[in-house]
Coordinates of C-alpha atoms in Angstrom, one line a residue:
X770 CA 9.3 -15.6 10.4
X771 CA 9.3 -12.0 9.3
X772 CA 11.7 -9.6 11.1
X773 CA 10.6 -6.6 13.1
X774 CA 9.5 -3.6 11.2
X775 CA 12.3 -1.0 10.8
X776 CA 11.6 2.7 11.0
X777 CA 13.8 5.3 9.3
X778 CA 13.3 8.8 10.6
X779 CA 14.8 11.3 13.1
X780 CA 15.0 10.7 16.8
X781 CA 11.9 12.7 17.5
X782 CA 8.2 12.8 16.8
X783 CA 7.3 14.3 13.4
X784 CA 5.1 12.2 11.2
X785 CA 6.7 9.0 12.3
X786 CA 5.3 9.3 15.8
X787 CA 1.8 8.3 14.9
X788 CA 3.3 5.2 13.2
X789 CA 5.2 4.3 16.4
X790 CA 1.9 4.7 18.4
X791 CA 0.1 2.4 16.0
X792 CA 2.7 -0.3 16.1
X793 CA 2.9 0.0 19.9
X794 CA -0.9 -0.3 20.2
X795 CA -0.8 -3.5 18.1
X796 CA 1.9 -4.9 20.4
X797 CA 4.4 -5.0 17.6
X798 CA 8.1 -4.6 18.4
X799 CA 10.0 -2.4 16.0
X800 CA 13.5 -1.2 15.3
X801 CA 14.6 2.3 14.4
X802 CA 17.4 3.9 12.4
X803 CA 17.7 7.6 13.2
X804 CA 18.8 10.0 10.6
X805 CA 21.6 12.2 12.0
X806 CA 23.6 13.1 8.9
X807 CA 23.0 14.2 5.4
X808 CA 25.1 11.2 4.2
X809 CA 22.6 8.8 5.8
X810 CA 19.7 10.5 4.0
X811 CA 21.5 10.6 0.6
X812 CA 22.4 6.9 1.0
X813 CA 18.7 6.1 1.3
X814 CA 18.0 8.2 -1.7
X815 CA 20.7 6.7 -3.8
X816 CA 19.7 3.2 -2.8
X817 CA 16.2 3.8 -4.1
X818 CA 14.6 3.3 -0.7
X819 CA 12.7 6.6 -0.7
X820 CA 10.2 6.5 -3.6
X821 CA 9.2 10.1 -3.3
X822 CA 12.5 11.3 -1.8
X823 CA 11.1 11.7 1.7
X824 CA 10.7 10.1 5.1
X825 CA 9.1 8.5 7.1
X826 CA 10.1 5.2 5.6
X827 CA 9.2 1.8 7.1
X828 CA 10.6 -1.6 6.1
X829 CA 7.8 -4.1 6.7
X830 CA 6.9 -7.4 5.2
X831 CA 9.5 -7.1 2.5
X832 CA 8.4 -3.6 1.5
X833 CA 10.0 -0.2 1.8
X834 CA 6.9 1.9 2.5
X835 CA 6.7 5.7 2.4
X836 CA 3.8 8.1 2.7
X837 CA 2.7 8.1 6.4
X838 CA -1.0 7.5 5.7
X839 CA -0.2 4.5 3.5
X840 CA 2.0 3.1 6.2
X841 CA -0.6 3.6 8.9
X842 CA -3.3 2.1 6.7
X843 CA -1.3 -1.1 6.2
X844 CA -0.4 -1.4 9.9
X845 CA -4.0 -0.8 11.0
X846 CA -5.3 -3.4 8.5
X847 CA -2.7 -6.0 9.3
X848 CA -3.3 -5.8 13.0
X849 CA -7.1 -5.5 13.0
X850 CA -7.3 -1.9 14.1
X851 CA -9.2 -0.8 11.0
X852 CA -12.8 -1.9 11.7
X853 CA -14.7 -5.0 10.6
X854 CA -16.4 -3.7 7.4
X855 CA -16.4 -0.9 4.9
X856 CA -18.7 1.3 6.9
X857 CA -16.5 1.1 10.0
X858 CA -13.4 1.8 7.9
X859 CA -15.0 4.9 6.5
X860 CA -15.8 6.2 10.0
X861 CA -12.2 5.4 11.1
X862 CA -10.9 7.3 8.1
X863 CA -13.1 10.2 8.9
X864 CA -12.1 10.4 12.5
X865 CA -8.4 9.9 11.8
X866 CA -8.7 12.6 9.1
X867 CA -10.2 15.0 11.6
X868 CA -7.5 14.3 14.2
X869 CA -4.9 14.7 11.4
X870 CA -6.2 18.2 10.8
X871 CA -5.6 19.1 14.5
X872 CA -2.2 17.3 14.5
X873 CA -1.1 19.6 11.6
X874 CA -1.0 22.5 14.0
X875 CA 1.0 20.5 16.5
X876 CA 3.5 19.1 13.9
X877 CA 4.6 22.6 12.8
X878 CA 4.9 24.0 16.3
X879 CA 8.6 23.0 17.0
X880 CA 9.8 24.9 13.8
X881 CA 8.3 28.3 14.8
X882 CA 10.0 31.3 16.4
X883 CA 9.3 31.9 20.1
X884 CA 6.8 34.6 19.3
X885 CA 5.0 32.5 16.7
X886 CA 4.9 29.5 19.1
X887 CA 2.8 31.5 21.6
X888 CA 0.4 32.4 18.8
X889 CA 0.3 28.8 17.6
X890 CA -0.3 27.6 21.2
X891 CA -3.4 29.7 21.4
X892 CA -4.6 28.5 17.9
X893 CA -4.1 24.8 18.9
X894 CA -6.1 25.2 22.1
X895 CA -8.8 27.2 20.3
X896 CA -9.1 24.6 17.5
X897 CA -9.1 21.7 19.9
X898 CA -11.7 23.1 22.2
X899 CA -14.1 24.6 19.6
X900 CA -13.9 22.2 16.7
X901 CA -12.3 18.8 17.3
X902 CA -12.9 17.9 20.9
X903 CA -16.6 18.8 20.8
X904 CA -17.0 16.5 17.8
X905 CA -15.5 13.5 19.5
X906 CA -17.3 14.4 22.8
X907 CA -20.6 14.2 20.9
X908 CA -19.7 10.9 19.1
X909 CA -18.9 9.2 22.4
X910 CA -21.9 10.6 24.2
X911 CA -24.3 9.8 21.3
X912 CA -23.4 6.1 20.9
X913 CA -22.5 5.5 24.6
X914 CA -19.7 3.1 23.8
X915 CA -16.2 2.8 25.0
X916 CA -14.5 3.4 21.6
X917 CA -15.1 5.7 18.7
X918 CA -16.1 3.0 16.1
X919 CA -18.0 -0.3 16.5
X920 CA -17.2 -0.5 20.2
X921 CA -13.8 -2.0 19.2
X922 CA -10.4 -0.5 19.8
X923 CA -9.2 1.0 16.5
X924 CA -6.7 3.3 14.8
X925 CA -9.1 6.1 15.4
X926 CA -8.8 5.7 19.2
X927 CA -5.0 5.5 19.1
X928 CA -4.7 8.6 17.0
X929 CA -7.1 10.6 19.1
X930 CA -5.3 9.7 22.4
X931 CA -2.0 10.8 20.8
X932 CA -3.5 14.1 19.9
X933 CA -5.2 14.7 23.3
X934 CA -1.9 14.1 25.1
X935 CA -0.1 16.5 22.7
X936 CA -2.7 19.2 23.2
X937 CA -2.4 18.7 27.0
X938 CA 1.3 19.6 26.7
X939 CA 0.1 23.0 25.5
X940 CA -2.6 23.4 28.1
X941 CA -2.8 20.8 30.9
X942 CA -6.5 21.3 31.7
X943 CA -7.7 21.4 28.1
X944 CA -10.2 18.5 28.7
X945 CA -11.8 20.2 31.7
X946 CA -15.0 20.7 29.7
X947 CA -15.1 17.3 28.1
X948 CA -16.2 14.6 30.5
X949 CA -16.6 11.9 27.8
X950 CA -13.1 12.6 26.5
X951 CA -11.7 12.5 30.0
X952 CA -13.1 9.0 30.5
X953 CA -12.0 8.0 27.0
X954 CA -8.4 9.1 27.8
X955 CA -8.4 7.0 31.0
X956 CA -9.8 3.9 29.2
X957 CA -7.5 4.0 26.2
X958 CA -4.5 4.8 28.4
X959 CA -5.2 1.7 30.5
X960 CA -5.1 -0.7 27.5
X961 CA -2.0 -2.8 28.2
X962 CA -0.1 -2.1 25.0
X963 CA -0.9 1.6 25.3
X964 CA 0.0 1.7 29.0
X965 CA 3.4 0.1 28.2
X966 CA 4.0 2.7 25.5
X967 CA 3.3 5.5 27.9
X968 CA 5.8 4.3 30.4
X969 CA 9.3 5.9 30.7
X970 CA 11.9 4.1 28.6
X971 CA 9.5 3.2 25.7
X972 CA 10.1 4.2 22.1
X973 CA 7.6 7.1 22.5
X974 CA 9.4 10.4 21.7
X975 CA 9.4 13.4 24.0
X976 CA 8.5 17.0 23.0
X977 CA 10.7 18.0 20.1
X978 CA 13.8 19.8 21.3
X979 CA 15.8 22.5 19.6
X980 CA 18.5 19.9 18.9
X981 CA 15.9 17.7 17.1
X982 CA 14.8 20.6 14.9
X983 CA 18.4 21.5 14.1
X984 CA 19.1 18.0 13.0
X985 CA 16.0 17.8 10.8
X986 CA 16.9 21.1 9.1
X987 CA 20.6 20.1 8.7
X988 CA 19.9 16.7 7.2
X989 CA 17.1 17.9 4.9
X990 CA 18.9 21.1 4.1
X991 CA 16.1 23.2 5.5
X992 CA 13.5 21.6 3.3
X993 CA 11.5 20.1 6.2
X994 CA 8.0 21.0 4.9
X995 CA 8.7 19.5 1.5
X996 CA 10.7 16.4 2.5
X997 CA 9.7 15.2 6.0
X998 CA 6.2 14.2 5.4

């Protein structure tokens, strides 16, 4: 019997968080090794575990996988969260890609100065409410189904809920003009595996702290944008 997937990253969100969400949604238990020192990172490099010299890295099914999209693709496929046919997979890829674009603004947020954080907060809310949330609101309204693709729970639903909750951390009433997304959030949050992940004590990570940012910068010698992706 294969062991649990093992995740190598920092004790915080970053690009590993979406992988944690996906594993949790699939009901898969996983282990984590948190990078806290430069020596840990260099050991992974010297051991050949980081193909492109970057994290996230996940050990799963005898592989040491890097590149967050490749990791997520594998998990989604393995655990039936990637649609039933080519067309559904294309739609899931499109929706995940759109959500990724929004998430990009959120992932850089912890590394900004206080002044730039306020500017970025406004950008995040503006992008979410003028571009991304209206698109998903329309998708859900037009097909009248519970999920984004094929009326089946998929990676697209998991990723969108993650993004919604992160944007709500910036503006709590950001869904006030989106009734379809409000209902979607309630539905997806009530799925047993998701509900468990949202409970205190789960492996879901909190908002990135200054300590987390300092650790990332120290371990990667300030090369966060180049290495931690």
